[in-house]
PDB file of C-alpha atoms in Angstrom:
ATOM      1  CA  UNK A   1     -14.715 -27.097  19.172  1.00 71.00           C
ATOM      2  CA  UNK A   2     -11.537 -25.086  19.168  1.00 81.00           C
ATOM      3  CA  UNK A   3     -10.448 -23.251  21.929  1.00 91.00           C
ATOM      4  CA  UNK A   4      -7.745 -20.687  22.728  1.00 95.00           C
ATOM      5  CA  UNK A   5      -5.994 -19.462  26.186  1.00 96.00           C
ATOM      6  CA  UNK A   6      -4.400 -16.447  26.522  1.00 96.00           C
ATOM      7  CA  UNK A   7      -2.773 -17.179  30.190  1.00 95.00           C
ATOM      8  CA  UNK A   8      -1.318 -13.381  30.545  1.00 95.00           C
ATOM      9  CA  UNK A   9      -4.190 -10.968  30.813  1.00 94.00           C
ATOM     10  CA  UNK A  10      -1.531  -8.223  31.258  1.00 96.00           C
ATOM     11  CA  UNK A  11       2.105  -7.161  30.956  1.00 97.00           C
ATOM     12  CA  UNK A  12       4.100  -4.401  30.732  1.00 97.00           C
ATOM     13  CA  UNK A  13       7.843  -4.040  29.471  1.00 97.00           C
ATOM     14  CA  UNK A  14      10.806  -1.226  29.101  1.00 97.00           C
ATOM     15  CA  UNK A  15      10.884   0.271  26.026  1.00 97.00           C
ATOM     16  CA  UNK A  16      13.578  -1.414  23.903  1.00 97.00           C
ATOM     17  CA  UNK A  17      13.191  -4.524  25.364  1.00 97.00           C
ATOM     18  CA  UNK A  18      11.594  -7.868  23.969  1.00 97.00           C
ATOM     19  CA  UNK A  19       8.366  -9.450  25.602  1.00 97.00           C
ATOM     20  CA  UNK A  20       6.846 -12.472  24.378  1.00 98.00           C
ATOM     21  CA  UNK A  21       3.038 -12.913  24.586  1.00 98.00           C
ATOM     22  CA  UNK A  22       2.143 -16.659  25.297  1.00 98.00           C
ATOM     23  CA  UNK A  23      -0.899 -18.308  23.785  1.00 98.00           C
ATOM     24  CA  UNK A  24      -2.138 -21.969  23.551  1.00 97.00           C
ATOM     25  CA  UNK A  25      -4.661 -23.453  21.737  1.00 96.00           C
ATOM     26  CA  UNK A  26      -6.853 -26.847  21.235  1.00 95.00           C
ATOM     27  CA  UNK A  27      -7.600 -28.789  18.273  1.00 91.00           C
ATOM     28  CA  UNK A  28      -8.092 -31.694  16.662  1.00 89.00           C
ATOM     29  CA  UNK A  29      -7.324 -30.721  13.317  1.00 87.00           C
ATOM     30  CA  UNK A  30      -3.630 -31.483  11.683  1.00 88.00           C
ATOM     31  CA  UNK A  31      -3.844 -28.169   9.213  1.00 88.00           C
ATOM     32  CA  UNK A  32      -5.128 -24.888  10.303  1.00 91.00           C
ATOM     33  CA  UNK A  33      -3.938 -20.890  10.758  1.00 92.00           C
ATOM     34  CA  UNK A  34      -3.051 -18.784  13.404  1.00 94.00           C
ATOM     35  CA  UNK A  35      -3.080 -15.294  14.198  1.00 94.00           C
ATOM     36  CA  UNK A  36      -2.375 -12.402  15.944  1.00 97.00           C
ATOM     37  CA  UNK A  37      -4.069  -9.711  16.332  1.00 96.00           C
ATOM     38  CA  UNK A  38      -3.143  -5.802  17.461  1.00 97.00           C
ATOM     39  CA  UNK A  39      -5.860  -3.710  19.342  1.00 96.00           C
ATOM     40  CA  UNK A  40      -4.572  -0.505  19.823  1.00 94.00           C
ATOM     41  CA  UNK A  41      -6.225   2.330  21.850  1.00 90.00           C
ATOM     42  CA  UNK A  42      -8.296   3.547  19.024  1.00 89.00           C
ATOM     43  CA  UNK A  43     -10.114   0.297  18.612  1.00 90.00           C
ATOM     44  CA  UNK A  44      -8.893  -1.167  15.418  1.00 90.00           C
ATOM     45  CA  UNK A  45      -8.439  -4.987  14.771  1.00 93.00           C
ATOM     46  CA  UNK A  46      -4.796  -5.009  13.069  1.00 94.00           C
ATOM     47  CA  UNK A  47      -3.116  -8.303  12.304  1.00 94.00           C
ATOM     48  CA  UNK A  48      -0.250  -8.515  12.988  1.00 96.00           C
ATOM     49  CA  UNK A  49       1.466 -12.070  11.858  1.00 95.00           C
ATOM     50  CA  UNK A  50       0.082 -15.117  10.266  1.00 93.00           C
ATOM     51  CA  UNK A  51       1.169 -18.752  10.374  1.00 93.00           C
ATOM     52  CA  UNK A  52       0.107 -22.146   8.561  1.00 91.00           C
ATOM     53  CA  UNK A  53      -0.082 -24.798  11.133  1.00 91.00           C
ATOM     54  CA  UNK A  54       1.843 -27.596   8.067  1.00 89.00           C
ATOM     55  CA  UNK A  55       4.342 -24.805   7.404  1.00 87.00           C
ATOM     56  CA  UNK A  56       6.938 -25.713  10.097  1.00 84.00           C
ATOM     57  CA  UNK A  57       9.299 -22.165   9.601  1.00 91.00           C
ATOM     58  CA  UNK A  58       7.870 -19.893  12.276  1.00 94.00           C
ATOM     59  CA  UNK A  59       6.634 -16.511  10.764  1.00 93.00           C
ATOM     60  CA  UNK A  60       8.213 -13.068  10.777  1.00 94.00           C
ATOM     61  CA  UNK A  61       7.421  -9.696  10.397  1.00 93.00           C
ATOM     62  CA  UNK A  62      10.167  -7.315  10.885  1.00 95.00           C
ATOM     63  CA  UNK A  63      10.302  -7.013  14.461  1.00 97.00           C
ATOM     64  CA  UNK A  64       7.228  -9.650  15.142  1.00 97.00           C
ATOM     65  CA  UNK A  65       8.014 -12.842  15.873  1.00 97.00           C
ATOM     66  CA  UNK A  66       6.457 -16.295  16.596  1.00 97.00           C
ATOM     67  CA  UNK A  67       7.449 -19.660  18.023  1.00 96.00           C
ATOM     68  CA  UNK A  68       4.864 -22.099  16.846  1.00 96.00           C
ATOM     69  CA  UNK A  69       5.326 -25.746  18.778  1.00 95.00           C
ATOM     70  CA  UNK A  70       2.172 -27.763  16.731  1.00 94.00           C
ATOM     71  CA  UNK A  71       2.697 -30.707  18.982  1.00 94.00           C
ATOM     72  CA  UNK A  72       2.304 -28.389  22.082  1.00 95.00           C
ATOM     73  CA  UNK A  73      -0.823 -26.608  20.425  1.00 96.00           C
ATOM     74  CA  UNK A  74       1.421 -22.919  21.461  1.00 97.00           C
ATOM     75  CA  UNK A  75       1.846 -20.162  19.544  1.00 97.00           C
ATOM     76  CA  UNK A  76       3.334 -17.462  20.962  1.00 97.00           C
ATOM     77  CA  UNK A  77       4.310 -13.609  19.708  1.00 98.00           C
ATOM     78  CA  UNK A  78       7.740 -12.204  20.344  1.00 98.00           C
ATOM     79  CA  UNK A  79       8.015  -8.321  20.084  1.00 98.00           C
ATOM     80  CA  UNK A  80      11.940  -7.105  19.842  1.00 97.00           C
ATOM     81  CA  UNK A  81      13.381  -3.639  20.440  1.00 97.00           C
ATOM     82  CA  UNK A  82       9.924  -3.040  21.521  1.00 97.00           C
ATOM     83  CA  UNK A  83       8.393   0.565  20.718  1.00 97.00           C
ATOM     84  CA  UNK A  84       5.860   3.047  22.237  1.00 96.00           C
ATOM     85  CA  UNK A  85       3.803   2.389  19.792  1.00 95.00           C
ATOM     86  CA  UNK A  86       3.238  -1.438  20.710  1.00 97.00           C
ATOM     87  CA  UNK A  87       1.039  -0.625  23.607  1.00 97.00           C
ATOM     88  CA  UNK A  88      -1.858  -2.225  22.756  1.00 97.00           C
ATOM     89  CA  UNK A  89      -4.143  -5.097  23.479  1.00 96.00           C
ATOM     90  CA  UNK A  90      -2.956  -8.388  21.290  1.00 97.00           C
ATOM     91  CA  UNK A  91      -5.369 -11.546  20.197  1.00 96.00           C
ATOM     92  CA  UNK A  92      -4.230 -14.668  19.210  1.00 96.00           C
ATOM     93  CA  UNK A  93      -6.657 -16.418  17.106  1.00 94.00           C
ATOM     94  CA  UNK A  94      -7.267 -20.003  15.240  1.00 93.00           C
ATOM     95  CA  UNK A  95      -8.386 -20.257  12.502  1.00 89.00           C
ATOM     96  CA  UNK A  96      -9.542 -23.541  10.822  1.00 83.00           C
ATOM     97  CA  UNK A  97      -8.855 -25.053   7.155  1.00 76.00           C
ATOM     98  CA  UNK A  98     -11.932 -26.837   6.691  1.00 68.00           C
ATOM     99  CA  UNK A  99     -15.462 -25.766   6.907  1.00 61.00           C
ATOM    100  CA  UNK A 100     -15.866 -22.357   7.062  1.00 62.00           C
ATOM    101  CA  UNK A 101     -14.298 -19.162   7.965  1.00 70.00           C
ATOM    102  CA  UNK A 102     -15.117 -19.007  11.637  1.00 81.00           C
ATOM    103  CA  UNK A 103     -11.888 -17.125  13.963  1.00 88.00           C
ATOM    104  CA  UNK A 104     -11.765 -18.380  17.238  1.00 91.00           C
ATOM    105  CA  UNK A 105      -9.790 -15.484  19.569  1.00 92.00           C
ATOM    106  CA  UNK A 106      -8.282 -15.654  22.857  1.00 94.00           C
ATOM    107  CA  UNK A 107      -9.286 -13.540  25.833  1.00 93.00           C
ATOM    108  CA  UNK A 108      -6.372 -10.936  24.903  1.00 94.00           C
ATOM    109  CA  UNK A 109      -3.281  -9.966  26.450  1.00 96.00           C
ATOM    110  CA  UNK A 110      -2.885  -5.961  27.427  1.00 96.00           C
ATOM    111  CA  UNK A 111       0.449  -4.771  26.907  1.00 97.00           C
ATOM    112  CA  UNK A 112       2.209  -1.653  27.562  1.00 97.00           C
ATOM    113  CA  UNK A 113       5.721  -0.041  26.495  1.00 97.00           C
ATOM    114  CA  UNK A 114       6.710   1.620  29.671  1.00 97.00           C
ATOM    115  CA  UNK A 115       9.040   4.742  28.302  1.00 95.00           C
TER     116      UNK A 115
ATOM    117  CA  UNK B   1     -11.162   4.558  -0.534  1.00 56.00           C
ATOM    118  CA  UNK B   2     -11.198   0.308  -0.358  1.00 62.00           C
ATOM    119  CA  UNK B   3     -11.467  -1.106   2.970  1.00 91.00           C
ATOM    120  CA  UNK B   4     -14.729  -2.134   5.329  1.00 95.00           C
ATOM    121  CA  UNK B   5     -16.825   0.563   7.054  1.00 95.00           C
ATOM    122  CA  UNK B   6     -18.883   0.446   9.889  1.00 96.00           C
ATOM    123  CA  UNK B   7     -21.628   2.637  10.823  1.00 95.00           C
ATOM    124  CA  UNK B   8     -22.522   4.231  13.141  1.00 96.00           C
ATOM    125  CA  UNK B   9     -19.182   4.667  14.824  1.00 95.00           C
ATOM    126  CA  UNK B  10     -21.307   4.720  18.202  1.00 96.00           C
ATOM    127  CA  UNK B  11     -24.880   4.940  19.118  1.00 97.00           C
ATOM    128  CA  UNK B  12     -27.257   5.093  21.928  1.00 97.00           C
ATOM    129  CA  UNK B  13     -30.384   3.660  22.471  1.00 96.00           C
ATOM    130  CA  UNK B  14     -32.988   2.592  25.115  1.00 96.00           C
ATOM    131  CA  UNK B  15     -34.183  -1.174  25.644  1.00 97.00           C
ATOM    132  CA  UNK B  16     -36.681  -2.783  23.750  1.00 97.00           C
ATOM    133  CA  UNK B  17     -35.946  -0.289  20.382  1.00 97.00           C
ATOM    134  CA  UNK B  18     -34.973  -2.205  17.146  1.00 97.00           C
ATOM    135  CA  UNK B  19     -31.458  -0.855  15.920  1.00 97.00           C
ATOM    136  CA  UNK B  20     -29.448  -1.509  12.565  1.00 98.00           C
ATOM    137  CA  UNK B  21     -25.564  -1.496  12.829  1.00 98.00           C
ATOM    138  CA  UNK B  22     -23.886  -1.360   9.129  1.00 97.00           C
ATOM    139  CA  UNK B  23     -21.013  -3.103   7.276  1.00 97.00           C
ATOM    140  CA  UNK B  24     -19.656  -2.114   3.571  1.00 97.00           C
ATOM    141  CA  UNK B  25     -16.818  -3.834   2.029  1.00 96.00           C
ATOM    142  CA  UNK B  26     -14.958  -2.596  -1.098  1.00 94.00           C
ATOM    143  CA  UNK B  27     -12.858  -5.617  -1.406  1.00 91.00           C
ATOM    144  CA  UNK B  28     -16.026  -7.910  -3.032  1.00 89.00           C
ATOM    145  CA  UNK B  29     -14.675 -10.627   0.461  1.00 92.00           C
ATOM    146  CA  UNK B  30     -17.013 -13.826  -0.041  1.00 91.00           C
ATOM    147  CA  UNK B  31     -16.732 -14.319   3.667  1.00 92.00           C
ATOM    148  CA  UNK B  32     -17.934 -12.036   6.563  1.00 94.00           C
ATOM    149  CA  UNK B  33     -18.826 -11.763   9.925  1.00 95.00           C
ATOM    150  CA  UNK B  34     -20.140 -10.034  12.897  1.00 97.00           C
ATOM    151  CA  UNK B  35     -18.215 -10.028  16.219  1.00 96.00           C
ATOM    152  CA  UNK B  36     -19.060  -8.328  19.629  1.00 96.00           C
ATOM    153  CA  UNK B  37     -16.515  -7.738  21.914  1.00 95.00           C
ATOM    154  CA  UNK B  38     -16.679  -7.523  26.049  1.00 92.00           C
ATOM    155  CA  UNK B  39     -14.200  -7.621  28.647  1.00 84.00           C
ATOM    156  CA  UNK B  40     -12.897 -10.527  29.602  1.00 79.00           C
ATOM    157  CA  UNK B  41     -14.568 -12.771  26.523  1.00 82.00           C
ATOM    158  CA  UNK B  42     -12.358 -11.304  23.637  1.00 86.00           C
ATOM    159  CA  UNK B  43     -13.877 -11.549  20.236  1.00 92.00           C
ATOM    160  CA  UNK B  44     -16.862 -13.337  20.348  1.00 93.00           C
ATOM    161  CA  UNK B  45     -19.032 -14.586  16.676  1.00 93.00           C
ATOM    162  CA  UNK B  46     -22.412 -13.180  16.621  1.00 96.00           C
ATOM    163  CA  UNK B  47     -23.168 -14.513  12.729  1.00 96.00           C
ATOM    164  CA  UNK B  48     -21.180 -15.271   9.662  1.00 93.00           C
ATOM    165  CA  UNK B  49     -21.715 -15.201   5.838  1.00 93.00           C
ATOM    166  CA  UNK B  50     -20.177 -17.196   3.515  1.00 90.00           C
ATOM    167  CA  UNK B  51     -21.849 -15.858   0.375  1.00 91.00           C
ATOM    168  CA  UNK B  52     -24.535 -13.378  -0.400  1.00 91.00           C
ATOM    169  CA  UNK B  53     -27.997 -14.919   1.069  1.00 91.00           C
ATOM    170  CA  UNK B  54     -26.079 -17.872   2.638  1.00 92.00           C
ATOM    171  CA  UNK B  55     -26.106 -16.859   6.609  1.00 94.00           C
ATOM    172  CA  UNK B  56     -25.037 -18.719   9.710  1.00 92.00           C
ATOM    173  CA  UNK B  57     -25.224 -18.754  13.631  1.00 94.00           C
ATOM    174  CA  UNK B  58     -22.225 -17.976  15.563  1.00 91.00           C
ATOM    175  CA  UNK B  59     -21.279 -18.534  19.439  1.00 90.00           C
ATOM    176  CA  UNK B  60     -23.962 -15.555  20.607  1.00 94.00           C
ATOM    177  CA  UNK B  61     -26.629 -15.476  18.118  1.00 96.00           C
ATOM    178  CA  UNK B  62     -29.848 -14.959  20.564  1.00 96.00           C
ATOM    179  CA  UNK B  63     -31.328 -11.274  19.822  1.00 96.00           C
ATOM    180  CA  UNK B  64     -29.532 -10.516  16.699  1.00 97.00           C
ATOM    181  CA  UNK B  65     -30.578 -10.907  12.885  1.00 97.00           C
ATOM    182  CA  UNK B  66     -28.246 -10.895   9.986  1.00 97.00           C
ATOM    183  CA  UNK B  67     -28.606 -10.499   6.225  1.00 95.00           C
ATOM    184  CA  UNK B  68     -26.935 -10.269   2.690  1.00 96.00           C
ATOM    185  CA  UNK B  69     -28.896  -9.318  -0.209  1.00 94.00           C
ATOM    186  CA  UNK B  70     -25.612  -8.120  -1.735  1.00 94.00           C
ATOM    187  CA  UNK B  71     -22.088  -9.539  -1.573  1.00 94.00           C
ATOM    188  CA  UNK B  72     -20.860  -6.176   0.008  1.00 95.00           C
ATOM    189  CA  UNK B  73     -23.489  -5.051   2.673  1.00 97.00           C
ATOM    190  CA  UNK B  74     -23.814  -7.278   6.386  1.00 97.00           C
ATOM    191  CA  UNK B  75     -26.374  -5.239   8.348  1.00 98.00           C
ATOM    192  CA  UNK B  76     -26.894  -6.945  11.914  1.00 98.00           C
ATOM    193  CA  UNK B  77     -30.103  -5.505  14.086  1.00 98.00           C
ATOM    194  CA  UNK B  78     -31.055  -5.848  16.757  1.00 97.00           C
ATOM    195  CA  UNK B  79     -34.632  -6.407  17.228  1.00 94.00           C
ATOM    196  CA  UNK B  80     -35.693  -5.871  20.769  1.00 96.00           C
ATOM    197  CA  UNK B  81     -32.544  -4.036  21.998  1.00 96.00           C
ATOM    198  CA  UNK B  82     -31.261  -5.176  26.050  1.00 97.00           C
ATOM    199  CA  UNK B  83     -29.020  -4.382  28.477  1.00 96.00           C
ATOM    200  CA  UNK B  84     -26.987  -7.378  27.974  1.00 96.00           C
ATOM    201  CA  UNK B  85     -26.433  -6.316  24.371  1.00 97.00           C
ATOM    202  CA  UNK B  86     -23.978  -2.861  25.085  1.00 97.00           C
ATOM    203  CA  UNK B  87     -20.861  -4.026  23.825  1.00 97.00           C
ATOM    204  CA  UNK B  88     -18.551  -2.709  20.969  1.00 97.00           C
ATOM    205  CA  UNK B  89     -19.470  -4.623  17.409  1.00 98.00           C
ATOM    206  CA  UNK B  90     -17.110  -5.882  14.690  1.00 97.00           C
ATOM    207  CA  UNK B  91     -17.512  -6.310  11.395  1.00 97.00           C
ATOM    208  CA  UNK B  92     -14.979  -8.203   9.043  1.00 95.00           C
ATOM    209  CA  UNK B  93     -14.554  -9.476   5.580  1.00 94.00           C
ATOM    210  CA  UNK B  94     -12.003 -12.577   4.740  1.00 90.00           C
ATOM    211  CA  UNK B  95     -11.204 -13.361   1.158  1.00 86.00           C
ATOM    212  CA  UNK B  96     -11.305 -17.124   1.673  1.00 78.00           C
ATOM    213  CA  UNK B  97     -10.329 -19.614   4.127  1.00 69.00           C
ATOM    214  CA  UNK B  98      -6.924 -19.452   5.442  1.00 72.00           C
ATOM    215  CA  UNK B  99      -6.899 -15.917   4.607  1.00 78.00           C
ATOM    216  CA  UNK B 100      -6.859 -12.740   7.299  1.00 82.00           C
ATOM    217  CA  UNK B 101      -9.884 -11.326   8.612  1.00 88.00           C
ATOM    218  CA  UNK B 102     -10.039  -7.588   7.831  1.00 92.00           C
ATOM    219  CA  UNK B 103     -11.852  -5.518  10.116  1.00 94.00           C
ATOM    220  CA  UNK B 104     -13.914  -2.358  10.563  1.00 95.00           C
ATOM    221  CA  UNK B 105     -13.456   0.455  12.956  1.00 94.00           C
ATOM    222  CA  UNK B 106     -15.975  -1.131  15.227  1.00 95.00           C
ATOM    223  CA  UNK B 107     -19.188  -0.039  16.776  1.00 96.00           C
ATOM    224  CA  UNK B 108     -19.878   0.920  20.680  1.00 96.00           C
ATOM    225  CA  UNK B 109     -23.161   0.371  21.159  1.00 97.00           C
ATOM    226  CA  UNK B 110     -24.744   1.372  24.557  1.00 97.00           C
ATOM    227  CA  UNK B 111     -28.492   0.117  25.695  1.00 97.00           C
ATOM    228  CA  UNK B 112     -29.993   2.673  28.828  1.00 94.00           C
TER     229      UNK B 112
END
């Protein structure tokens, strides 16, 4: 069975600076997906950035970044020029490519913007 | 307007009464799921659906029954509602594997 670690159960950063969230995983499996999740105060499950464990590029989306290191099973979420907004609880998540659908999440990292 | 809806957005009941939490999605998502979530345990799978009428267990399955008649509707009740079951509820829809899960607003359900 997969499992994920989320070793940062809070953090807090200026606004306008960039934080990265850490998260590892374990697997046995050579293809998969990853995600993150965004949580925000009112509840909702957002994603926030995909990657494809045999796509070697690390995914970006506009001011979301990761840094994917398959060998050392960590995936972890960069957030530059970081904004109000951001404050919000984040999930990393693995998902598997065989068999079915099942997301396994992380424990969740709580992050707030401090103005 | 397309998306997933859950309902009730939150609900209170007392122990031992059966209760019926509701998922729609517009999106016709072969794949979905029901999720509770508690402090300090994340996201945690309750069931799963691959297809209409095909069903499976999840991590914390004990005191909760799923089904899909129809592709779009994943009702989850409760049968014999405890304590140990107040937690906020998920619902989400994936298109197919590899794919993002899309989720509802979520459900806060409390057990007195």
């Amino acid at each position: 069975a997969q499992t994920v670690t989320q070793s940062q159960p809070e953090m807090s950063v200026q606004e306008a600076e960039t934080v990265t969230l850490s998260c590892t995983y374990d697997t046995s499996e050579n293809n998969y997906y990853l995600f993150w999740y965004k949580q925000p105060p009112s509840r909702q499950m957002i994603l926030v950035i995909r990657q494809e464990a045999y796509k070697q590029q690390n995914a970006t989306e506009n001011r979301f970044s990761v840094n994917f290191q398959k060998a050392a099973k960590s995936f972890s979420l960069k957030i530059s020029d970081s904004q109000l907004g951001d404050t919000a609880m984040y999930f990393c998540a693995f998902g598997p490519n065989f068999g079915n659908e099942k997301l396994t999440f992380g424990t969740g990292t709580r992050l707030t913007i401090i103005p | 307007d397309a998306g997933i809806t859950q309902s009730p957005r939150y609900k209170i009941t007392e122990t031992g009464r059966q209760v019926t939490l509701m998922c729609h999605q517009t999106w016709s998502h072969s794949y979905m799921f029901w999720y509770r979530q508690d402090l300090g345990h994340g996201l945690r799978l309750i069931y799963y659906s691959a297809a209409a009428d095909i069903t499976d267990k999840g991590e914390v399955p004990d005191g909760y029954v799923v089904s899909r008649s129809k592709t779009e509707n994943f009702p989850l009740t409760l049968e014999s509602a405890t304590r140990s079951q107040t937690s906020v509820y998920f619902c989400a829809s994936s298109e197919s594997r590899g794919h993002p899960q899309h989720f509802g607003d979520g459900t806060r359900l409390s057990i007195l």
